[in-house]
Coordinates of C-alpha atoms and ligand atoms in Angstrom, one line a residue:
X1 CA 13.0 -12.3 12.0
X2 CA 12.5 -8.7 13.2
X3 CA 9.8 -6.4 12.0
X4 CA 10.3 -3.0 10.2
X5 CA 7.9 -0.2 9.6
X6 CA 8.3 3.2 7.8
X7 CA 6.0 6.1 7.3
X8 CA 6.0 9.5 5.6
X9 CA 2.8 11.6 5.4
X10 CA 0.4 14.0 7.0
X11 CA -0.2 12.1 10.2
X12 CA 1.9 11.6 13.4
X13 CA 4.6 9.3 12.2
X14 CA 5.6 7.9 15.6
X15 CA 2.0 6.9 16.4
X16 CA 1.8 5.0 13.2
X17 CA 5.2 3.4 13.7
X18 CA 4.4 2.3 17.2
X19 CA 1.0 0.9 16.1
X20 CA 2.7 -1.0 13.3
X21 CA 5.5 -2.3 15.5
X22 CA 2.9 -3.6 18.0
X23 CA 1.4 -5.7 15.2
X24 CA 4.8 -6.9 14.1
X25 CA 5.9 -7.9 17.6
X26 CA 5.2 -11.5 16.7
X27 CA 8.4 -11.3 14.6
X28 CA 10.6 -10.5 17.6
X29 CA 10.4 -8.6 20.8
X30 CA 13.9 -8.4 22.3
X31 CA 14.1 -4.6 21.8
X32 CA 12.5 -1.9 19.7
X33 CA 13.5 1.5 18.3
X34 CA 12.6 4.4 16.0
X35 CA 14.6 7.0 14.1
X36 CA 13.5 10.3 12.5
X37 CA 15.1 13.5 11.4
X38 CA 15.3 16.4 13.8
X39 CA 17.2 19.6 13.2
X40 CA 19.1 18.1 10.3
X41 CA 20.3 15.2 12.5
X42 CA 19.2 11.6 12.9
X43 CA 17.5 11.2 16.2
X44 CA 16.9 7.7 17.7
X45 CA 14.8 6.4 20.5
X46 CA 15.5 2.8 21.4
X47 CA 14.6 0.5 24.3
X48 CA 15.6 -2.9 25.4
X49 CA 12.3 -5.0 25.8
X50 CA 8.9 -4.7 24.2
X51 CA 7.4 -2.1 22.1
X52 CA 5.3 -0.8 25.0
X53 CA 8.5 0.4 26.7
X54 CA 9.5 2.3 23.6
X55 CA 6.0 3.8 23.3
X56 CA 6.4 5.1 26.9
X57 CA 9.7 6.7 26.1
X58 CA 8.4 8.3 23.0
X59 CA 5.4 9.7 24.8
X60 CA 7.6 11.3 27.4
X61 CA 9.5 13.2 24.6
X62 CA 6.3 14.7 23.2
X63 CA 8.0 14.8 19.8
X64 CA 5.8 15.0 16.7
X65 CA 7.2 14.2 13.3
X66 CA 5.8 13.2 9.9
X67 CA 8.4 10.7 8.8
X68 CA 10.1 7.9 10.8
X69 CA 11.3 4.3 10.6
X70 CA 10.9 1.7 13.3
X71 CA 12.1 -1.8 14.2
X72 CA 11.2 -4.6 16.6
X73 CA 14.1 -7.0 17.1
X74 CA 14.8 -10.7 17.5
X75 CA 18.5 -10.7 18.2
X76 CA 20.8 -12.7 15.9
X77 CA 24.1 -10.8 15.9
X78 CA 24.8 -9.1 19.2
X79 CA 22.8 -9.6 22.4
X80 CA 19.6 -7.7 23.0
X81 CA 21.1 -4.5 24.5
X82 CA 20.2 -0.9 23.8
X83 CA 23.4 -0.5 21.7
X84 CA 22.4 -3.3 19.4
X85 CA 18.8 -2.1 19.0
X86 CA 17.9 -0.8 15.6
X87 CA 17.8 1.8 14.0
X88 CA 21.6 2.1 13.4
X89 CA 23.3 5.1 12.0
X90 CA 26.5 6.1 10.2
X91 CA 29.6 7.9 11.8
X92 CA 28.1 11.4 11.1
X93 CA 24.6 10.5 12.2
X94 CA 23.2 11.4 8.8
X95 CA 21.7 8.1 7.7
X96 CA 19.5 5.7 9.7
X97 CA 18.7 2.1 8.8
X98 CA 16.4 -0.6 10.0
X99 CA 17.0 -4.2 8.8
X100 CA 15.2 -7.5 8.9
X101 CA 17.4 -10.4 7.9
X102 CA 21.1 -11.5 8.1
X103 CA 24.2 -10.1 6.4
X104 CA 26.4 -13.2 6.0
X105 CA 29.5 -11.4 4.9
X106 CA 29.3 -8.6 7.5
X107 CA 32.7 -9.5 9.2
X108 CA 34.6 -9.0 6.0
X109 CA 32.8 -5.7 5.3
X110 CA 33.3 -4.6 8.9
X111 CA 37.0 -5.2 8.6
X112 CA 37.2 -3.2 5.4
X113 CA 35.2 -0.3 6.8
X114 CA 37.2 -0.2 10.0
X115 CA 40.3 0.1 7.9
X116 CA 38.7 3.1 6.4
X117 CA 38.2 4.5 9.9
X118 CA 34.5 3.9 10.3
X119 CA 33.4 3.8 14.0
X120 CA 31.0 1.1 15.0
X121 CA 28.7 1.4 18.0
X122 CA 27.0 -2.0 17.9
X123 CA 27.9 -5.7 17.5
X124 CA 25.2 -6.1 14.8
X125 CA 25.6 -7.3 11.2
X126 CA 23.2 -4.4 10.2
X127 CA 25.5 -1.6 11.1
X128 CA 27.9 -2.5 8.3
X129 CA 25.2 -1.6 5.7
X130 CA 24.8 2.0 6.9
X131 CA 28.6 2.6 7.1
X132 CA 29.0 1.0 3.6
X133 CA 26.4 3.4 2.3
X134 CA 28.1 6.3 4.0
X135 CA 31.4 5.2 2.3
X136 CA 29.7 5.0 -1.1
X137 CA 28.1 8.4 -0.7
X138 CA 31.6 9.9 -0.5
X139 CA 32.0 9.0 -4.1
X140 CA 28.6 8.6 -5.8
X141 CA 25.1 10.1 -5.8
X142 CA 22.5 8.5 -3.6
X143 CA 20.9 6.0 -6.0
X144 CA 24.2 4.7 -7.3
X145 CA 25.5 4.4 -3.7
X146 CA 22.4 2.4 -2.8
X147 CA 23.1 0.0 -5.7
X148 CA 26.8 -0.3 -4.9
X149 CA 25.9 -1.0 -1.2
X150 CA 23.2 -3.7 -1.7
X151 CA 25.0 -5.5 -4.4
X152 CA 27.9 -6.5 -2.2
X153 CA 25.7 -7.7 0.6
X154 CA 25.3 -11.5 1.0
X155 CA 22.3 -12.9 2.9
X156 CA 18.8 -11.7 3.4
X157 CA 17.6 -8.2 4.0
X158 CA 14.6 -5.9 4.0
X159 CA 15.9 -2.4 4.7
X160 CA 14.6 1.1 5.2
X161 CA 16.8 4.1 5.1
X162 CA 16.2 7.8 6.0
X163 CA 18.6 10.7 5.5
X164 CA 19.1 13.7 7.7
X165 CA 19.9 15.9 4.6
X166 CA 16.9 14.7 2.6
X167 CA 13.9 14.6 5.0
X168 CA 11.4 13.7 2.3
X169 CA 13.4 10.7 1.1
X170 CA 12.8 7.1 2.3
X171 CA 14.3 4.1 0.6
X172 CA 12.9 0.5 1.0
X173 CA 14.8 -2.6 -0.3
X174 CA 13.8 -6.2 -0.3
X175 CA 16.0 -9.3 -0.8
X176 CA 15.0 -12.6 0.7
X177 CA 13.1 -10.9 3.5
X178 CA 9.5 -9.6 3.1
X179 CA 8.7 -5.9 2.6
X180 CA 5.4 -4.3 1.6
X181 CA 4.9 -0.7 0.4
X182 CA 1.6 1.1 0.3
X183 CA 0.2 4.6 -0.4
X184 CA -3.1 6.2 0.5
X185 CA -3.9 9.9 0.0
X186 CA -0.3 11.1 0.1
X187 CA 0.5 8.9 3.1
X188 CA 3.3 6.3 2.4
X189 CA 3.8 3.2 4.4
X190 CA 6.4 0.3 4.6
X191 CA 6.0 -2.8 6.6
X192 CA 7.4 -6.3 6.9
X193 CA 3.9 -7.7 7.0
X194 CA 0.6 -6.3 5.9
X195 CA -0.7 -6.5 9.5
X196 CA 1.6 -3.6 10.4
X197 CA -0.3 -1.2 8.1
X198 CA -3.6 -2.9 7.1
X199 CA -5.8 -0.5 9.1
X200 CA -4.5 2.5 7.0
X201 CA -4.6 1.2 3.4
X202 CA -6.8 -0.7 1.0
X203 CA -4.2 -1.6 -1.6
X204 CA -0.5 -2.5 -1.2
X205 CA 2.6 -3.4 -3.3
X206 CA 3.8 -6.8 -2.1
X207 CA 7.3 -6.3 -3.4
X208 CA 9.1 -9.0 -5.4
X209 CA 12.5 -10.1 -4.4
X210 CA 15.3 -7.7 -5.3
X211 CA 13.2 -4.6 -5.4
X212 CA 14.1 -1.1 -4.4
X213 CA 11.4 1.5 -3.6
X214 CA 12.6 5.0 -4.0
X215 CA 10.2 7.4 -2.3
X216 CA 11.0 11.1 -2.6
X217 CA 8.8 14.1 -2.2
X218 CA 5.6 12.0 -2.4
X219 CA 6.7 10.4 -5.7
X220 CA 7.8 6.7 -5.8
X221 CA 9.3 4.3 -8.3
X222 CA 10.4 0.7 -8.2
X223 CA 13.8 -0.5 -9.4
X224 CA 15.6 -3.8 -9.6
X225 CA 19.1 -4.3 -8.2
X226 CA 20.7 -3.3 -11.5
X227 CA 19.0 0.1 -11.3
X228 CA 16.4 -0.6 -14.0
X229 CA 12.9 0.7 -13.3
X230 CA 10.2 -2.0 -12.9
X231 CA 6.5 -2.0 -12.8
X232 CA 4.7 -3.5 -9.8
X233 CA 0.9 -3.5 -9.4
X234 CA -0.8 -3.0 -6.1
X235 CA -3.1 -5.7 -4.7
X236 CA -6.2 -5.3 -2.7
X237 CA -5.6 -5.7 1.1
X238 CA -7.9 -8.4 2.5
X239 CA -9.4 -7.2 5.7
X240 CA -9.6 -10.2 7.9
X241 CA -12.7 -11.3 9.7
X242 CA -10.5 -12.4 12.5
X243 CA -9.6 -9.2 14.4
X244 CA -6.2 -8.7 15.9
X245 CA -7.7 -8.1 19.3
X246 CA -7.9 -10.4 22.3
X247 CA -11.7 -10.0 22.3
X248 CA -11.9 -10.5 26.1
X249 CA -9.6 -13.5 26.2
X250 CA -6.6 -13.3 28.5
X251 CA -4.2 -14.2 25.8
X252 CA -4.1 -14.4 22.0
X253 CA -3.2 -18.1 22.3
X254 CA -6.4 -18.9 24.2
X255 CA -8.5 -16.9 21.7
X256 CA -6.8 -18.7 18.8
X257 CA -7.4 -22.1 20.4
X258 CA -11.1 -21.1 20.7
X259 CA -11.2 -19.9 17.1
X260 CA -10.3 -23.4 15.8
X261 CA -13.8 -24.5 14.9
X262 CA -14.3 -21.3 12.9
X263 CA -10.9 -21.5 11.3
X264 CA -11.6 -25.0 10.1
X265 CA -15.0 -24.0 8.8
X266 CA -13.5 -21.1 6.9
X267 CA -10.6 -23.2 5.6
X268 CA -12.7 -26.1 4.2
X269 CA -15.9 -24.4 3.1
X270 CA -16.3 -23.8 -0.6
X271 CA -13.7 -26.5 -1.3
X272 CA -15.9 -29.5 -1.4
X273 CA -19.5 -30.5 -2.0
X274 CA -20.9 -33.5 -0.3
X275 CA -24.0 -33.5 -2.6
X276 CA -21.8 -33.8 -5.7
X277 CA -19.1 -35.8 -3.9
X278 CA -16.5 -33.5 -5.2
X279 CA -13.5 -31.6 -3.9
X280 CA -11.8 -28.6 -5.4
X281 CA -8.9 -27.2 -3.4
X282 CA -8.2 -24.7 -6.2
X283 CA -5.1 -26.4 -7.5
X284 CA -4.7 -27.2 -11.2
X285 CA -5.4 -30.9 -11.4
X286 CA -2.6 -31.5 -13.8
X287 CA -0.3 -31.3 -10.8
X288 CA -1.9 -34.5 -9.5
X289 CA -1.0 -36.5 -12.6
X290 CA 1.7 -39.2 -12.6
X291 CA 2.8 -38.5 -9.0
X292 CA 5.1 -41.3 -7.9
X293 CA 6.3 -39.9 -4.6
X294 CA 5.4 -37.0 -2.3
X295 CA 7.8 -35.1 -0.2
X296 CA 6.6 -32.7 2.5
X297 CA 8.9 -29.9 3.7
X298 CA 8.2 -27.9 6.9
X299 CA 9.4 -26.9 10.3
X300 CA 8.1 -27.0 13.9
X301 CA 4.4 -27.3 14.2
X302 CA 4.0 -27.3 10.5
X303 CA 6.3 -30.3 10.4
X304 CA 3.9 -32.1 12.8
X305 CA 1.0 -31.3 10.5
X306 CA 3.1 -32.8 7.7
X307 CA 3.6 -36.0 9.6
X308 CA -0.2 -36.3 9.9
X309 CA -0.6 -35.5 6.2
X310 CA 1.7 -38.3 5.4
X311 CA -0.9 -40.8 6.5
X312 CA -3.5 -39.1 4.3
X313 CA -1.5 -39.2 1.1
X314 CA -0.4 -42.8 1.7
X315 CA -3.8 -44.1 2.7
X316 CA -6.1 -42.2 0.4
X317 CA -3.9 -42.1 -2.7
X318 CA -1.4 -44.9 -2.2
X319 CA 1.5 -42.6 -2.9
X320 CA 4.6 -43.1 -0.9
X321 CA 5.1 -39.9 1.2
X322 CA 8.0 -38.7 3.3
X323 CA 8.2 -35.7 5.6
X324 CA 11.5 -33.8 6.0
X325 CA 12.4 -30.9 8.3
X326 CA 13.2 -28.2 5.8
X327 CA 16.2 -27.2 7.8
X328 CA 17.8 -30.6 7.2
X329 CA 16.5 -31.3 3.7
X330 CA 18.9 -28.9 2.2
X331 CA 21.9 -31.1 3.0
X332 CA 20.5 -34.3 1.5
X333 CA 21.6 -35.6 -1.9
X334 CA 18.4 -36.9 -3.5
X335 CA 17.8 -38.2 -6.9
X336 CA 14.2 -37.2 -7.3
X337 CA 12.6 -37.5 -10.7
X338 CA 10.0 -35.0 -12.0
X339 CA 7.3 -37.3 -10.7
X340 CA 8.0 -36.4 -7.1
X341 CA 5.5 -33.7 -5.9
X342 CA 6.7 -31.4 -3.1
X343 CA 4.4 -29.9 -0.6
X344 CA 5.7 -27.1 1.6
X345 CA 3.8 -26.3 4.8
X346 CA 4.3 -23.0 6.5
X347 CA 1.9 -20.9 8.5
X348 CA 3.8 -17.7 7.9
X349 CA 5.0 -18.5 4.4
X350 CA 8.3 -16.8 5.4
X351 CA 10.2 -19.5 7.2
X352 CA 13.8 -19.2 5.9
X353 CA 14.6 -22.9 6.2
X354 CA 11.5 -23.9 4.2
X355 CA 12.1 -21.2 1.6
X356 CA 15.7 -22.4 1.2
X357 CA 14.5 -26.0 0.8
X358 CA 12.0 -25.2 -1.9
X359 CA 14.5 -23.1 -3.7
X360 CA 16.7 -26.2 -3.9
X361 CA 14.1 -28.1 -6.0
X362 CA 12.3 -25.2 -7.7
X363 CA 12.1 -25.6 -11.5
X364 CA 12.9 -29.3 -11.2
X365 CA 9.9 -30.5 -9.3
X366 CA 6.4 -29.1 -8.8
X367 CA 5.7 -27.5 -5.4
X368 CA 2.4 -26.9 -3.8
X369 CA 2.5 -24.8 -0.7
X370 CA 0.0 -24.6 2.2
X371 CA 0.3 -21.3 4.1
X372 CA -1.8 -18.8 6.0
X373 CA -0.5 -15.7 4.2
X374 CA -1.4 -15.2 0.5
X375 CA 1.4 -12.9 -0.5
X376 CA 4.1 -14.6 1.4
X377 CA 7.5 -15.6 -0.1
X378 CA 6.7 -19.3 0.0
X379 CA 3.3 -18.9 -1.8
X380 CA 5.0 -16.8 -4.4
X381 CA 7.8 -19.3 -5.1
X382 CA 5.5 -22.3 -5.4
X383 CA 3.8 -23.6 -8.5
X384 CA 0.4 -23.6 -6.6
X385 CA -0.7 -22.7 -3.2
X386 CA -3.6 -23.4 -0.9
X387 CA -4.4 -21.1 1.9
X388 CA -5.6 -21.9 5.4
X389 CA -8.3 -19.2 6.2
X390 CA -7.5 -18.8 9.9
X391 CA -7.0 -15.0 10.0
X392 CA -3.8 -13.8 11.6
X393 CA -2.3 -16.0 14.3
X394 CA -0.6 -13.7 16.8
X395 CA 0.5 -16.0 19.6
X396 CA 3.9 -17.4 18.9
X397 CA 2.6 -20.8 19.7
X398 CA 0.8 -22.1 16.6
X399 CA -2.6 -23.6 17.3
X400 CA -5.4 -22.7 14.9
X401 CA -3.0 -22.8 11.9
X402 CA -2.0 -26.4 12.9
X403 CA -5.5 -27.8 12.8
X404 CA -6.4 -25.9 9.7
X405 CA -3.3 -27.2 7.9
X406 CA -4.4 -30.8 8.9
X407 CA -7.8 -30.2 7.5
X408 CA -6.4 -28.9 4.2
X409 CA -4.0 -31.8 3.9
X410 CA -7.0 -34.1 4.4
X411 CA -8.8 -32.4 1.5
X412 CA -5.7 -32.3 -0.7
X413 CA -5.1 -36.0 -0.2
X414 CA -8.8 -36.7 -1.0
X415 CA -8.7 -34.5 -4.1
X416 CA -5.7 -36.5 -5.4
X417 CA -7.6 -39.7 -4.6
X418 CA -10.6 -38.2 -6.6
X419 CA -8.3 -37.7 -9.6
X420 CA -6.6 -41.0 -9.4
X421 CA -9.7 -42.9 -8.3
X422 CA -7.6 -44.7 -5.7
X423 CA -10.5 -44.8 -3.3
X424 CA -14.2 -45.0 -4.2
X425 CA -16.4 -41.9 -4.4
X426 CA -18.7 -43.2 -1.6
X427 CA -15.7 -43.5 0.7
X428 CA -14.6 -39.9 -0.2
X429 CA -18.2 -38.7 0.6
X430 CA -18.1 -40.5 3.9
X431 CA -14.8 -38.8 4.8
X432 CA -16.2 -35.4 3.9
X433 CA -19.2 -36.0 6.1
X434 CA -16.9 -36.8 9.0
X435 CA -14.8 -33.7 8.3
X436 CA -17.9 -31.5 8.3
X437 CA -18.7 -32.6 11.8
X438 CA -15.3 -31.7 13.2
X439 CA -16.0 -28.0 14.1
X440 CA -18.9 -29.1 16.3
X441 CA -16.9 -31.8 18.0
X442 CA -14.2 -29.3 18.6
X443 CA -16.7 -27.0 20.2
X444 CA -17.8 -29.8 22.6
X445 CA -14.2 -30.0 23.9
X446 CA -13.7 -26.2 24.1
X447 CA -16.9 -26.0 26.2
X448 CA -15.2 -28.2 28.8
X449 CA -12.1 -26.0 29.1
X450 CA -12.6 -25.5 32.9
X451 CA -12.2 -29.2 33.7
X452 CA -8.9 -29.2 31.6
X453 CA -7.8 -26.1 33.7
X454 CA -8.4 -28.0 36.9
X455 CA -6.3 -31.0 35.8
X456 CA -3.5 -28.8 34.4
X457 CA -3.3 -27.0 37.8
X458 CA -2.6 -30.3 39.5
X459 CA 0.5 -30.8 37.4
X460 CA 1.9 -27.3 36.8
X461 CA 4.8 -27.8 39.2
X462 CA 6.2 -30.9 37.6
X463 CA 9.7 -30.4 36.2
X464 CA 9.3 -32.6 33.2
X465 CA 6.7 -34.5 31.1
X466 CA 6.7 -37.4 28.7
X467 CA 4.2 -37.6 25.9
X468 CA 3.3 -40.7 23.9
X469 CA 1.1 -41.4 20.9
X470 CA 1.0 -44.0 18.1
X471 CA 0.3 -43.9 14.4
X472 CA -1.6 -40.8 13.5
X473 CA -1.6 -39.5 17.0
X474 CA 2.2 -39.8 17.5
X475 CA 2.5 -36.3 15.7
X476 CA -0.1 -35.0 18.2
X477 CA 2.1 -36.1 21.0
X478 CA 5.1 -34.4 19.4
X479 CA 3.0 -31.2 18.9
X480 CA 1.6 -31.3 22.5
X481 CA 5.1 -31.7 23.9
X482 CA 6.4 -28.8 21.7
X483 CA 3.5 -26.6 22.9
X484 CA 4.3 -27.4 26.6
X485 CA 8.0 -26.6 26.4
X486 CA 7.5 -23.6 24.2
X487 CA 5.1 -21.7 26.4
X488 CA 5.7 -23.1 29.9
X489 CA 9.5 -23.7 29.7
X490 CA 9.0 -27.2 31.2
X491 CA 11.2 -29.9 29.7
X492 CA 9.2 -32.5 27.8
X493 CA 9.8 -35.1 25.2
X494 CA 7.4 -37.1 23.0
X495 CA 7.8 -40.6 21.8
X496 CA 6.0 -43.1 19.7
X497 CA 4.4 -45.3 22.4
X498 CA 6.2 -48.4 21.0
X499 CA 9.6 -46.7 21.5
X500 CA 9.3 -46.3 25.3
X501 CA 10.7 -49.7 25.9
X502 CA 13.6 -49.0 23.6
X503 CA 15.1 -46.5 26.0
X504 CA 13.0 -43.7 27.4
X505 CA 11.1 -45.9 29.9
X506 CA 14.2 -45.7 32.1
X507 CA 13.2 -42.0 32.7
X508 CA 10.0 -43.2 34.4
X509 CA 9.9 -43.0 38.2
X510 CA 7.3 -42.6 40.9
X511 CA 5.1 -39.7 39.8
X512 CA 6.5 -39.0 36.3
X513 CA 3.7 -37.4 34.4
X514 CA 3.0 -39.1 31.1
X515 CA 0.5 -37.7 28.6
X516 CA -0.9 -40.5 26.4
X517 CA -2.8 -39.7 23.3
X518 CA -4.8 -42.8 22.9
X519 CA -8.1 -42.4 21.0
X520 CA -10.0 -45.4 19.6
X521 CA -8.0 -46.1 16.4
X522 CA -6.0 -48.9 15.0
X523 CA -3.2 -48.3 17.5
X524 CA -5.4 -48.1 20.6
X525 CA -4.7 -51.6 21.9
X526 CA -1.0 -51.3 21.5
X527 CA -0.8 -47.9 23.2
X528 CA -2.8 -49.2 26.1
X529 CA -0.1 -51.8 26.6
X530 CA 2.5 -49.0 26.5
X531 CA 0.5 -47.0 29.1
X532 CA 0.3 -50.1 31.3
X533 CA 4.1 -50.6 31.1
X534 CA 4.6 -46.9 32.1
X535 CA 2.1 -47.1 34.9
X536 CA 3.6 -50.2 36.4
X537 CA 6.8 -48.2 36.8
X538 CA 5.1 -45.3 38.6
X539 CA 4.1 -42.9 35.8
X540 CA 1.0 -40.7 36.5
X541 CA -1.1 -41.1 33.4
X542 CA -3.0 -38.2 31.8
X543 CA -4.8 -39.7 28.9
X544 CA -6.7 -38.4 25.9
X545 CA -9.1 -41.1 24.7
X546 CA -12.5 -41.8 23.3
X547 CA -15.7 -41.5 25.4
X548 CA -16.7 -44.9 26.9
X549 CA -13.1 -46.3 26.9
X550 CA -13.3 -47.7 30.4
X551 CA -10.2 -49.7 30.1
X552 CA -8.2 -46.5 29.4
X553 CA -10.1 -44.7 32.2
X554 CA -9.0 -47.4 34.7
X555 CA -5.4 -46.9 33.8
X556 CA -5.5 -43.1 33.9
X557 CA -5.0 -40.7 36.8
X558 CA -6.9 -38.1 34.7
X559 CA -8.6 -38.7 31.3
X560 CA -9.8 -36.2 28.7
X561 CA -12.4 -37.6 26.2
X562 CA -13.3 -37.0 22.6
X563 CA -16.4 -38.1 20.8
X564 CA -16.2 -41.1 18.5
X565 CA -14.6 -39.9 15.3
X566 CA -13.1 -41.3 12.1
X567 CA -9.6 -42.4 13.1
X568 CA -8.0 -40.2 10.4
X569 CA -9.6 -37.1 11.9
X570 CA -9.0 -37.8 15.6
X571 CA -5.8 -35.5 15.7
X572 CA -8.1 -32.5 15.1
X573 CA -9.8 -33.3 18.4
X574 CA -7.0 -34.8 20.6
X575 CA -4.8 -31.8 19.7
X576 CA -7.2 -29.4 21.4
X577 CA -6.7 -31.0 24.8
X578 CA -2.9 -30.9 24.4
X579 CA -3.1 -27.2 23.5
X580 CA -5.3 -26.3 26.5
X581 CA -3.3 -28.4 28.9
X582 CA -0.1 -26.6 27.9
X583 CA -1.9 -23.2 28.0
X584 CA -3.3 -23.7 31.6
X585 CA 0.0 -25.0 32.9
X586 CA 1.8 -22.0 31.5
X587 CA -0.9 -19.7 32.9
X588 CA -0.4 -21.1 36.3
X589 CA 3.4 -20.6 36.0
X590 CA 2.9 -17.0 35.2
X591 CA 5.0 -16.8 32.1
X592 CA 4.6 -14.7 29.0
X593 CA 2.3 -17.0 27.0
X594 CA 1.9 -15.1 23.8
X595 CA 5.5 -14.1 23.5
X596 CA 7.7 -16.8 25.1
X597 CA 11.3 -16.0 25.8
X598 CA 13.8 -16.4 22.9
X599 CA 11.2 -17.0 20.3
X600 CA 9.6 -15.2 17.4
X601 CA 6.5 -16.1 15.3
X602 CA 8.1 -15.9 11.9
X603 CA 11.5 -17.5 11.7
X604 CA 13.1 -15.7 8.8
X605 CA 16.7 -16.7 9.5
X606 CA 18.3 -20.1 8.9
Ligands
AGP1 C1 5.1 -23.5 16.8 O1 4.3 -23.2 17.9 C2 6.3 -22.6 16.6 N1 6.1 -21.3 16.9 C3 7.2 -23.0 15.4 O2 7.6 -24.3 15.6 C4 6.6 -22.9 14.0 O3 5.6 -23.8 13.8 C5 7.8 -23.0 13.0 O4 8.7 -22.0 13.2 C6 7.4 -23.0 11.6 O5 6.7 -21.8 11.2 P1 5.9 -21.7 9.9 O6 4.8 -22.6 10.0 O7 5.5 -20.3 9.8 O8 6.8 -22.1 8.7

């Protein structure tokens, strides 16, 4: 987690750093800080809270410099106090560091450094790095000291260093945490993510793992961790058609909910032809040969997309599919043969748990990843990747990436079916025709957002919610419940409808709100029975069903309707209601919707 930015050049460094940190705030927003060199000393400005507070403090100082590093923090080691805010510096205040990642052996290092009389001023793991470098510099030149320092660190780190005695030097290092370097007309930039600097550059170096960038007096070179120089080539920076602005919406989340029809269009277009009845997701078809099993790895919302994808692979290609939380997969002892295909799903492409899970099977099994970020760690470590074309998702709560992932899983499963001929071409064409209609059907729902707002306002004071769904809409219930708790801080839990009677029904009392995702699909009759059972015990039913389902309407205290749709695609429509419902409840509760407490968009720690 955390975002880091660095700049040396002709412009005002602090303006560029602040702008970059604002774009990286999705990676953490507990505190933020900058460091630069002033009068041969490291100067730091740090604030607890969001980047805007830091911006204000910097503006008050009226300082102008041409080189600086900055950090926005998601606290791991040490609470979010000013002392623990990055940048950190050494005992003599000659070196400053910003860090994204975790140093696993920091306690041992700290003990050793304290014995050598180093004084620590924070509880962070990061501070050991700068003291270790200071210690090495007592004996070795800078470059060797850097190598000696990073080679004893265990864990993940993207680092930037500046030096009071060498104001034209900036060193960037990447291991297991992302870092990008770019240059334009003698301006030099570092950032954890391209969004931090994309407005300034056209090309960038997306650094490989274990890379050092040594930037000194406007000259730069890349090295590996043994100190050997290496060649890296810059890549074109894609300017997204989705701007990182709220475009008149009150929150990024609302804007991103409304962008879903466009995100789906962008994601699926050019990947299929109804006329030819063909699908091409851009993956070498040899990967689809002789698959006996599929395992999907993902976390959070991406895990819920995987649960929906499971039905696509099993139903369209007859391949047994399982979905695992990446964070738990690592501990399993599995005997998979080469014929098991792995699919990793991650919006950010940087989720540490998913990265660790794919590293466990890399080389043994083929991995296809689905991400929203082309140069992310997960795409780079997979045998093939397919991108959702959603544009950046800024709100911490994932919305448009979820529905786009589902649409891609749908296409991927159909393209395997096309290869294995498990289902007939006519059937594939009819599925594609249904998929093509989805963006318009989504727009119909979005146009009714005011009515959803009214219903959400009736329930916003409830202390807890239950969600139910069955079959392919059970993951929608899980996702709806996650959205609600994530942004409104209301406790909620989701169950497969059939499970209520196995325990959770005891929670139902007079007025317990129960959101039931019950469109017209193969599970509809069964879930109606579950709703009835809950209603009999006092639950207030907020249902999501298909237009014309009067039986469901009669059981519901409030009902949201979708147009008739192929049952496999209904999650793309029912989800929109759960997102808007959660959004309007959170809005009424007056919480920070785009940046909920304790969270970060990209979870780069295990
Ligand atoms: C969803 O709203 C969350 N912010 C979170 O669960 C997220 O989906 C999860 O951390 C996985 O992220 P990824 O898709 O970037 O791997």
